[in-house]
Short mmCIF file of C-alpha atoms in Angstrom, two decimals:
data_model
loop_
_atom_site.label_atom_id
_atom_site.label_comp_id
_atom_site.label_asym_id
_atom_site.label_seq_id
_atom_site.Cartn_x
_atom_site.Cartn_y
_atom_site.Cartn_z
CA MET A 24 27.78 -11.08 65.17
CA THR A 25 24.38 -9.56 65.41
CA ARG A 26 21.45 -10.39 63.25
CA HIS A 27 21.53 -7.15 61.33
CA GLU A 28 25.27 -6.77 60.96
CA THR A 29 25.26 -7.07 57.21
CA ARG A 30 22.33 -4.74 56.91
CA LEU A 31 23.71 -2.03 59.15
CA SER A 32 27.39 -2.14 58.49
CA GLU A 33 29.11 0.08 55.98
CA SER A 34 31.30 -2.54 54.48
CA ALA A 35 32.92 -5.84 55.27
CA PRO A 36 32.95 -6.13 59.03
CA VAL A 37 36.12 -6.25 60.91
CA ALA A 38 37.12 -9.86 61.43
CA ASP A 39 36.00 -11.14 64.79
CA ASP A 40 39.50 -12.23 65.75
CA VAL A 41 41.06 -8.83 65.12
CA VAL A 42 41.13 -5.87 67.41
CA PRO A 43 39.84 -3.03 65.24
CA THR A 44 41.17 0.47 65.28
CA TRP A 45 38.97 3.31 66.29
CA ASP A 46 38.98 4.46 62.68
CA ASP A 47 37.86 1.02 61.54
CA ILE A 48 34.94 1.11 63.92
CA ALA A 49 33.82 4.59 63.12
CA ARG A 50 34.09 3.94 59.41
CA THR A 51 32.42 0.57 59.19
CA HIS A 52 30.04 0.61 62.11
CA ARG A 53 28.87 4.20 62.35
CA ARG A 54 25.52 3.46 60.82
CA PHE A 55 25.03 0.58 63.14
CA MET A 56 25.80 2.75 66.19
CA TYR A 57 23.66 5.56 64.90
CA SER A 58 20.73 3.21 64.27
CA VAL A 59 20.98 1.82 67.77
CA ALA A 60 21.12 5.30 69.22
CA TYR A 61 18.30 6.59 67.16
CA ARG A 62 15.98 3.74 68.05
CA LEU A 63 16.72 4.36 71.68
CA CYS A 64 16.43 8.10 71.67
CA GLY A 65 13.78 8.60 69.07
CA ASN A 66 15.27 11.78 67.69
CA HIS A 67 18.34 12.74 65.71
CA THR A 68 19.78 15.29 68.03
CA GLU A 69 19.94 13.04 71.01
CA ALA A 70 21.14 10.12 68.82
CA GLU A 71 24.03 12.22 67.61
CA ASP A 72 24.99 13.13 71.17
CA VAL A 73 24.83 9.50 72.19
CA VAL A 74 26.97 8.33 69.29
CA GLN A 75 29.53 11.04 69.98
CA THR A 76 29.84 9.99 73.58
CA ALA A 77 29.83 6.32 72.62
CA LEU A 78 32.69 6.87 70.21
CA VAL A 79 34.67 8.43 73.05
CA ARG A 80 34.02 5.41 75.19
CA VAL A 81 34.95 3.13 72.33
CA GLU A 82 38.29 4.86 72.05
CA ARG A 83 38.86 4.49 75.78
CA GLY A 84 37.74 0.89 75.82
CA LEU A 85 39.57 -0.41 72.77
CA ALA A 86 42.69 -1.25 74.77
CA GLY A 87 40.66 -3.69 76.80
CA TYR A 88 38.55 -5.00 74.00
CA ARG A 89 38.91 -8.66 73.33
CA PRO A 90 38.10 -9.77 69.78
CA GLY A 91 34.66 -11.27 69.53
CA ASN A 92 31.28 -9.85 68.92
CA LEU A 93 32.25 -6.32 67.91
CA GLU A 94 28.78 -5.05 67.18
CA GLY A 95 27.46 -6.52 70.35
CA TRP A 96 30.11 -4.56 72.19
CA LEU A 97 29.28 -1.39 70.30
CA ALA A 98 25.58 -1.83 70.91
CA ARG A 99 26.34 -2.33 74.58
CA ILE A 100 28.34 0.85 74.75
CA THR A 101 25.79 2.85 72.82
CA THR A 102 22.89 1.56 74.93
CA ASN A 103 24.70 2.26 78.13
CA VAL A 104 25.52 5.75 77.06
CA PHE A 105 21.82 6.26 76.48
CA LEU A 106 20.84 4.71 79.81
CA ASP A 107 23.53 6.66 81.68
CA GLU A 108 22.18 9.85 80.23
CA VAL A 109 18.64 8.92 81.28
CA ARG A 110 19.86 8.24 84.82
CA ARG A 111 21.87 11.45 84.85
CA ARG A 112 18.78 13.43 83.91
CA ARG A 113 16.75 11.72 86.56
CA ARG A 114 19.26 12.60 89.22
CA ARG A 115 18.85 16.20 88.31
CA PRO A 116 15.08 16.58 87.92
CA THR A 117 15.23 20.32 88.48
CA GLU A 118 17.85 20.90 85.84
CA ALA A 119 16.89 23.79 83.71
CA LEU A 120 15.75 23.02 80.21
CA PRO A 121 18.26 23.77 77.55
CA ASP A 122 17.88 26.92 75.57
CA ASP A 123 17.21 25.04 72.43
CA ALA A 124 13.90 23.49 73.08
CA GLU A 125 14.34 20.66 70.59
CA ARG A 126 17.06 19.17 72.65
CA VAL A 127 14.56 17.58 74.95
CA LEU A 128 15.92 15.48 77.71
CA VAL A 129 15.86 11.79 77.11
CA GLY A 130 13.12 10.34 79.22
CA ALA A 131 11.67 13.68 80.09
CA PRO A 132 7.93 14.08 79.75
CA ALA A 133 8.17 15.66 76.37
CA ALA A 134 10.43 12.99 74.92
CA ASP A 135 7.53 11.44 73.07
CA GLU A 136 6.78 14.67 71.34
CA ALA A 137 10.39 15.01 70.25
CA ALA A 138 10.36 11.52 68.89
CA THR A 139 7.26 12.00 66.86
CA ALA A 140 8.42 15.38 65.70
CA ASP A 141 11.63 14.00 64.31
CA LEU A 142 10.16 10.92 62.77
CA PRO A 143 6.50 10.59 61.87
CA ASP A 144 6.74 6.92 62.40
CA TYR A 145 4.22 5.22 64.62
CA ILE A 146 6.60 2.42 65.42
CA GLN A 147 9.28 4.79 66.58
CA ALA A 148 6.68 6.84 68.45
CA ALA A 149 5.48 3.68 70.22
CA LEU A 150 9.04 2.76 71.09
CA GLY A 151 9.42 6.22 72.66
CA ARG A 152 6.50 5.56 75.01
CA LEU A 153 8.18 2.54 76.58
CA SER A 154 10.22 2.96 79.68
CA GLU A 155 13.87 3.35 78.89
CA ASP A 156 14.76 -0.03 80.36
CA HIS A 157 12.09 -1.86 78.37
CA ARG A 158 13.02 0.08 75.25
CA ALA A 159 16.68 -0.74 75.57
CA ALA A 160 16.05 -4.41 76.03
CA LEU A 161 13.59 -4.53 73.13
CA VAL A 162 15.82 -2.61 70.78
CA LEU A 163 18.79 -4.83 71.52
CA CYS A 164 16.61 -7.90 70.96
CA ASP A 165 14.37 -7.06 68.02
CA VAL A 166 16.25 -4.30 66.22
CA ILE A 167 19.80 -5.42 66.82
CA GLY A 168 19.16 -9.15 67.15
CA MET A 169 21.09 -9.85 70.34
CA SER A 170 20.33 -12.95 72.43
CA TYR A 171 18.99 -12.75 75.95
CA PRO A 172 22.32 -13.62 77.52
CA GLU A 173 24.07 -11.03 75.39
CA ILE A 174 21.54 -8.40 76.45
CA ALA A 175 21.89 -9.38 80.06
CA GLU A 176 25.60 -8.94 79.81
CA ALA A 177 25.26 -5.64 78.03
CA LEU A 178 22.81 -4.23 80.54
CA ASP A 179 24.37 -5.93 83.55
CA VAL A 180 21.14 -7.50 84.69
CA PRO A 181 20.02 -11.14 85.08
CA VAL A 182 18.67 -12.99 82.09
CA GLY A 183 15.35 -13.30 83.83
CA THR A 184 15.12 -9.52 84.02
CA VAL A 185 15.90 -9.29 80.31
CA ARG A 186 13.15 -11.80 79.59
CA SER A 187 10.69 -9.82 81.65
CA ARG A 188 11.65 -6.47 80.14
CA ILE A 189 11.42 -7.79 76.61
CA HIS A 190 8.04 -9.30 77.22
CA ARG A 191 6.69 -6.19 78.94
CA GLY A 192 8.08 -3.99 76.22
CA ARG A 193 6.88 -6.13 73.34
CA SER A 194 3.45 -6.51 74.88
CA ALA A 195 3.16 -2.79 75.31
CA MET A 196 4.23 -2.30 71.74
CA ARG A 197 1.61 -4.86 70.64
CA GLU A 198 -1.07 -2.87 72.41
CA MET A 199 -0.01 0.35 70.82
CA LEU A 200 0.48 -1.05 67.36
CA LEU A 201 -2.60 -3.25 67.35
CA PRO A 202 -4.38 -1.25 64.61
CA HIS A 203 -1.38 -1.73 62.37
CA LEU A 204 -0.60 -5.36 63.03
CA GLU A 205 -1.06 -7.82 60.25
CA VAL A 206 -2.28 -11.01 61.82
CA ASP A 207 -3.99 -13.83 60.01
CA GLN A 208 -7.64 -14.06 61.09
CA MET B 16 16.23 -24.02 71.64
CA SER B 17 17.90 -23.40 74.95
CA THR B 18 18.43 -26.14 77.46
CA ASP B 19 19.69 -23.78 80.14
CA ALA B 20 18.25 -25.46 83.23
CA GLY B 21 19.47 -22.61 85.37
CA ARG B 22 17.42 -19.98 83.56
CA SER B 23 14.91 -18.05 85.54
CA THR B 24 11.43 -19.55 85.62
CA ALA B 25 9.80 -16.69 87.48
CA HIS B 26 6.65 -16.72 85.38
CA ASP B 27 4.23 -18.02 87.99
CA GLY B 28 3.25 -20.78 85.66
CA ASP B 29 1.50 -18.33 83.36
CA PRO B 30 2.27 -19.33 79.80
CA SER B 31 1.38 -15.91 78.48
CA GLU B 32 4.36 -14.50 80.34
CA LEU B 33 6.56 -16.79 78.30
CA LEU B 34 5.33 -15.89 74.87
CA SER B 35 8.04 -13.47 73.99
CA ALA B 36 10.81 -15.78 75.10
CA TYR B 37 8.94 -18.51 73.17
CA LEU B 38 9.20 -16.42 70.04
CA ASP B 39 12.82 -15.64 70.70
CA ASP B 40 13.66 -19.28 71.28
CA GLU B 41 14.93 -18.43 74.72
CA LEU B 42 12.95 -20.99 76.77
CA THR B 43 14.10 -24.15 78.38
CA VAL B 44 12.72 -27.41 77.01
CA ASP B 45 10.26 -27.66 79.85
CA GLU B 46 9.07 -24.09 79.47
CA ARG B 47 8.60 -24.56 75.76
CA ALA B 48 6.56 -27.66 76.28
CA LEU B 49 4.37 -25.75 78.75
CA VAL B 50 3.72 -23.00 76.21
CA ASP B 51 3.07 -25.48 73.40
CA GLU B 52 0.46 -27.19 75.49
CA ALA B 53 -1.20 -23.93 76.47
CA LEU B 54 -1.26 -22.74 72.85
CA ARG B 55 -3.00 -25.89 71.73
CA ALA B 56 -5.71 -25.32 74.28
CA SER B 57 -6.18 -21.56 74.03
CA PRO B 58 -7.15 -19.69 70.85
CA PRO B 59 -6.76 -16.28 72.63
CA LEU B 60 -3.26 -17.24 73.58
CA ARG B 61 -2.51 -18.16 69.99
CA ARG B 62 -3.92 -14.86 68.94
CA GLU B 63 -1.67 -13.07 71.40
CA LEU B 64 1.32 -14.98 70.14
CA ASP B 65 0.52 -14.03 66.56
CA GLU B 66 0.22 -10.39 67.55
CA LEU B 67 3.54 -10.47 69.38
CA ARG B 68 5.13 -12.09 66.38
CA ALA B 69 3.69 -9.39 64.12
CA THR B 70 5.03 -6.76 66.53
CA GLN B 71 8.44 -8.36 66.42
CA THR B 72 8.33 -8.46 62.63
CA MET B 73 7.57 -4.75 62.52
CA LEU B 74 10.47 -3.95 64.79
CA ARG B 75 12.82 -6.14 62.83
CA ALA B 76 11.81 -4.37 59.64
CA LEU B 77 12.65 -0.92 60.95
CA PRO B 78 14.81 0.74 58.35
CA LEU B 79 18.37 1.82 58.63
CA VAL B 80 18.62 5.25 60.21
CA GLU B 81 21.03 7.82 58.86
CA PRO B 82 21.97 11.12 60.37
CA GLU B 83 19.87 13.76 58.83
CA SER B 84 21.20 14.56 55.38
CA GLY B 85 22.54 17.97 54.49
CA ARG B 86 22.50 18.68 58.16
CA LEU B 87 23.71 22.18 57.91
CA PRO B 88 22.73 23.30 61.31
CA SER B 89 19.17 24.34 61.64
CA ILE B 90 20.61 26.61 64.22
CA ALA B 91 19.26 29.89 63.03
CA ALA B 92 16.04 29.50 64.91
CA ASP B 93 17.95 28.44 67.97
CA ALA B 94 20.54 31.11 67.62
CA ALA B 95 18.27 34.06 67.05
CA VAL B 96 16.29 35.61 69.87
CA PRO B 97 13.92 38.50 69.74
CA ASP B 98 15.38 41.97 69.52
CA ASP B 99 14.18 42.92 72.95
CA ALA B 100 16.07 40.05 74.54
CA ASP B 101 19.32 41.55 73.49
CA SER B 102 22.21 41.11 75.89
CA ALA B 103 20.18 39.58 78.67
CA THR B 104 20.20 36.16 77.10
CA GLY B 105 23.73 36.10 76.13
CA ALA B 106 24.50 37.90 72.93
CA GLU B 107 27.93 38.00 74.47
CA ALA B 108 27.82 34.45 75.72
CA PRO B 109 30.67 32.28 74.62
CA PRO B 110 29.68 29.44 72.30
CA GLY B 111 29.65 26.61 74.67
CA ASP B 112 33.10 25.47 75.77
CA ALA B 113 34.75 26.57 72.59
CA PRO B 114 37.36 29.25 72.67
CA VAL B 115 36.14 32.61 71.56
CA VAL B 116 38.30 35.43 70.31
CA SER B 117 36.59 38.75 70.01
CA LEU B 118 36.99 40.69 66.84
CA ASP B 119 35.76 44.10 65.97
CA ARG B 120 32.36 44.92 67.21
CA HIS B 121 29.98 45.04 64.42
CA ARG B 122 26.56 46.64 64.17
CA ARG B 123 23.80 44.92 65.99
CA ARG B 124 20.83 44.79 63.72
CA ARG B 125 19.65 41.62 65.33
CA THR B 126 20.57 39.89 68.49
CA PHE B 127 22.61 36.77 68.13
CA VAL B 128 23.12 34.09 70.71
CA GLY B 129 26.64 32.98 69.95
CA ALA B 130 26.34 30.03 72.29
CA ALA B 131 23.76 28.34 70.20
CA ILE B 132 25.71 28.33 66.95
CA GLY B 133 28.71 26.95 68.71
CA ALA B 134 27.21 24.35 70.93
CA VAL B 135 24.54 23.15 68.60
CA ALA B 136 26.73 23.12 65.59
CA ALA B 137 29.29 21.18 67.51
CA ALA B 138 26.74 18.60 68.51
CA LEU B 139 25.37 18.32 65.04
CA LEU B 140 28.49 18.42 63.04
CA VAL B 141 30.76 16.17 64.96
CA VAL B 142 28.52 13.27 64.31
CA ALA B 143 27.29 14.47 60.98
CA GLY B 144 30.93 14.31 60.13
CA VAL B 145 30.92 10.66 61.10
CA GLY B 146 29.06 10.14 57.88
CA ALA B 147 31.95 11.43 55.90
CA THR B 148 33.91 9.15 53.71
CA LEU B 149 37.17 9.75 51.95
CA ASP B 150 35.32 10.43 48.73
CA PRO B 151 33.40 13.66 48.51
CA MET B 152 30.00 13.20 49.97
CA PRO B 153 26.95 14.18 47.94
CA ILE B 154 25.13 16.78 49.95
CA ALA B 155 21.50 17.67 49.55
CA PRO B 156 21.64 21.22 50.90
CA SER B 157 18.62 22.74 52.51
CA VAL B 158 18.23 26.14 50.89
CA GLU B 159 15.86 27.22 53.62
CA GLU B 160 18.28 26.32 56.38
CA PHE B 161 21.17 28.16 54.80
CA ALA B 162 19.04 31.21 54.34
CA ALA B 163 17.77 30.98 57.91
CA VAL B 164 21.27 30.64 59.33
CA HIS B 165 22.32 33.69 57.41
CA VAL B 166 19.33 35.71 58.58
CA GLY B 167 19.87 34.52 62.16
CA THR B 168 23.48 35.50 62.30
CA SER B 169 23.88 38.56 60.17
CA GLY B 170 24.05 41.95 61.65
CA THR B 171 25.20 41.05 65.10
CA ILE B 172 28.58 39.63 64.73
CA GLY B 173 30.64 40.12 67.82
CA ALA B 174 32.56 36.96 68.21
CA PHE B 175 34.97 34.94 66.20
CA ASP B 176 34.95 31.26 66.88
CA ALA B 177 37.30 29.25 64.75
CA MET B 178 38.30 26.19 66.65
CA GLY B 179 41.80 27.35 67.37
CA GLY B 180 42.04 29.56 64.32
CA GLU B 181 42.30 26.71 61.93
CA THR B 182 39.85 28.21 59.53
CA MET B 183 42.00 31.31 59.12
CA ASP B 184 44.44 29.16 57.19
CA ASP B 185 41.75 27.82 54.96
CA PRO B 186 42.14 29.27 51.49
CA ALA B 187 38.42 29.24 51.11
CA VAL B 188 38.03 31.90 53.80
CA LEU B 189 38.54 35.12 51.94
CA PRO B 190 39.42 38.32 53.78
CA SER B 191 37.11 40.37 51.57
CA LEU B 192 34.53 40.00 48.83
CA GLY B 193 35.22 43.49 47.54
CA ASP B 194 32.96 46.51 47.51
CA GLY B 195 33.58 47.00 51.21
CA LEU B 196 32.29 43.57 52.06
CA ASP B 197 34.93 42.58 54.56
CA ARG B 198 35.11 39.43 56.56
CA MET B 199 33.51 40.04 59.95
CA ALA B 200 33.29 36.61 61.49
CA VAL B 201 34.01 32.96 60.87
CA TYR B 202 32.15 30.19 62.59
CA ALA B 203 33.66 26.81 62.17
CA ARG B 204 32.90 23.44 63.51
CA ASP B 205 34.65 20.50 61.96
CA GLU B 206 33.66 20.32 58.37
CA LEU B 207 31.37 23.37 58.15
CA VAL B 208 32.70 26.86 57.87
CA HIS B 209 30.44 29.91 57.83
CA THR B 210 32.06 33.21 56.95
CA VAL B 211 30.09 36.44 57.30
CA TYR B 212 31.03 39.49 55.22
CA SER B 213 29.51 42.91 55.65
CA ASP B 214 29.83 46.40 54.26
CA GLY B 215 28.19 47.80 57.36
CA THR B 216 24.75 47.73 55.86
CA HIS B 217 24.38 44.46 54.07
CA ASP B 218 25.68 41.00 54.78
CA VAL B 219 26.82 38.11 52.69
CA SER B 220 27.36 34.66 54.13
CA VAL B 221 29.68 32.11 52.55
CA PHE B 222 29.36 28.56 53.75
CA HIS B 223 31.69 25.81 52.68
CA GLU B 224 31.67 22.18 53.54
CA PRO B 225 33.50 19.18 52.13
CA GLY B 226 31.39 17.34 49.60
CA VAL B 227 29.72 17.67 46.26
CA VAL B 228 26.30 19.02 45.61
CA ASP B 229 23.45 16.61 45.04
CA TRP B 230 22.02 18.71 42.22
CA GLU B 231 18.98 16.54 41.84
CA ALA B 232 17.92 17.37 45.35
CA LEU B 233 17.81 21.12 44.86
CA PRO B 234 14.45 22.86 44.58
CA ALA B 235 12.92 23.16 41.16
CA ASP B 236 12.11 26.82 41.57
CA GLY B 237 15.74 27.90 41.29
CA GLU B 238 17.78 28.73 38.24
CA MET B 239 20.70 26.58 37.17
CA ILE B 240 23.59 28.45 35.62
CA VAL B 241 26.21 26.41 33.87
CA GLU B 242 29.47 28.05 32.80
CA GLY B 243 31.91 25.51 31.51
CA PRO B 244 32.43 22.90 34.22
CA VAL B 245 30.99 25.15 36.93
CA LYS B 246 27.35 24.67 37.82
CA THR B 247 25.54 27.10 40.14
CA TRP B 248 22.03 26.94 41.46
CA THR B 249 20.40 30.22 42.45
CA GLY B 250 17.13 31.03 44.11
CA VAL B 251 15.40 33.40 46.49
CA ARG B 252 14.47 32.43 50.04
CA ASP B 253 13.26 34.45 53.01
CA GLU B 254 14.56 37.82 51.92
CA THR B 255 17.80 36.35 50.75
CA VAL B 256 19.40 35.30 47.51
CA VAL B 257 21.04 31.93 47.69
CA ALA B 258 23.63 30.47 45.35
CA ILE B 259 24.98 26.94 45.60
CA THR B 260 28.02 25.69 43.73
CA GLU B 261 31.12 23.63 44.05
CA ARG B 262 34.79 24.55 44.38
CA GLY B 263 37.23 21.70 44.32
CA ASP B 264 36.17 19.29 47.04
CA LEU B 265 33.85 21.81 48.64
CA MET B 266 30.24 22.61 48.41
CA VAL B 267 29.93 26.38 48.59
CA VAL B 268 26.72 28.17 49.51
CA ILE B 269 26.47 31.95 49.35
CA VAL B 270 23.57 33.90 50.83
CA ALA B 271 23.08 37.59 50.41
CA ASP B 272 20.55 39.99 51.91
CA ALA B 273 17.85 40.64 49.43
CA GLU B 274 17.13 43.93 51.12
CA MET B 275 19.98 45.37 49.11
CA GLY B 276 17.65 44.69 46.25
CA THR B 277 17.14 41.34 44.64
CA ASP B 278 19.10 42.21 41.53
CA ALA B 279 21.96 43.63 43.58
CA ALA B 280 21.92 40.68 45.88
CA MET B 281 21.98 38.34 42.97
CA GLU B 282 24.82 40.23 41.45
CA LYS B 283 26.75 40.26 44.69
CA THR B 284 26.07 36.60 45.19
CA MET B 285 27.33 35.67 41.78
CA GLU B 286 30.39 37.85 42.30
CA ALA B 287 31.09 35.98 45.50
CA VAL B 288 30.69 32.71 43.66
CA GLU B 289 33.35 33.84 41.23
CA MET B 290 35.68 34.91 44.02
CA VAL B 291 35.67 31.73 46.02
CA PRO B 292 38.85 30.00 44.89
CA PRO B 293 39.01 26.37 43.86
CA VAL B 294 40.42 24.59 46.86
CA SER B 295 40.99 21.09 47.99
CA ILE B 296 41.00 19.95 51.55
CA GLU B 297 44.58 19.47 52.62
CA ARG B 298 43.70 17.39 55.57
CA GLY B 299 41.66 14.29 55.08
CA LEU B 300 38.16 14.45 56.29
CA TRP B 301 38.80 11.51 58.43
CA ASP B 302 41.68 13.22 60.14
CA ARG B 303 39.43 16.12 61.00
CA LEU B 304 36.70 13.82 62.17
CA SER B 305 39.05 11.87 64.32
CA ASP B 306 40.19 15.03 66.00
CA ALA B 307 36.79 15.89 67.33
CA PRO B 308 36.28 12.98 69.76
CA ARG B 309 39.97 12.96 70.57
CA ASN B 310 39.89 16.63 71.45
CA LEU B 311 36.95 15.86 73.63
CA ILE B 312 38.82 13.00 75.27
CA ASP B 313 41.72 15.35 75.95
CA ARG B 314 39.41 17.78 77.67
CA ILE B 315 37.75 15.18 79.88
#
């Protein structure tokens, strides 16, 4: 169970020892998945696309799901959809921009602008300036509340890499948010 | 505190590199002792730790994020292109991957990019629909967006896109509003249906979507008309007259060209309000929602 499960879930979470149905997941964990996606993408349009794709993967993956940390599993799927999309875009750097200019590519140079346009939130804007890898690790840690080993499993990287990414990401956030930080003198 | 002796210690002995893991209680006993000792000796390091903790606190306090409310597609701006672009940019383009069935050609007062309304609405509404519950959702409709969608689509209807024709069976989709205002096109994606009626000169759009109107969220500059149990909000936006009401389990929004004259548009709008029958959604919202990703799965 993640730190914010009760805050983000719609209703009573599915018991950890029960394999939920797709409907259960989409009903009770949609806000959780959307929040993860939004914090990663920084704008609603991309977050909606990520959640849609993640729900497809959830449906496909349910047969192999073993009861346990459901939201950790959902966060993992959502985050990997996001990262897959980033990688896909990078593999096609010459891909034409979409007709609708707001649908800025995740990770593209203008992603920061999209993030700030959708949410005038300096924290979200700062998150959008992190590299996608650092952002993913930091969101899973600080926003979702996953442990380092859980994040390492989710991202398929060593725990040491998670530790490094979180520290780099949090330090960069600290620099950007310094004027807003409340620290005892 | 972790006692995982096998955990990476690739920090070159620099305690500052361990501060985040220190905060997260993800250090080994030895690493934690190293950081504790360094903190006792270094005020700047303590300061850095405090700032990292404050950063973490801010991130943890980030609010719950919801899909944008009343997310009737802000697709008008995306759908409409300048007149001179005309067919070059795809007025005839199919809306994404969705099936398109051509209906009668209609006048082309403005160019319309069919692809945008299909693809963007699909992206928006599939997940906006995720927010649906079995109880009618309160919707805070954006009057401006409804008006903009109407303006962006009217006058150039050449395609009918109805997700397999399902909307044609929907009792809320009327064949005519009378006075020659016949149905010219229906755009449907999941929960939102946009029907365009025209008499060849003026257009009226009827939108319907499962849910109830969040009356408190409507702009104060409109007029509220109450007739028995039926409430209707009316107002003028961007050369259109907009009426918002409820029918059964549906929120219904009607937009008429004000160029037919504001009074005439208001009259036509209110007539349309009267004509829309009270309907209930036969299929559960959740069934419809479930279909969207499953249809996607089937196509993959």
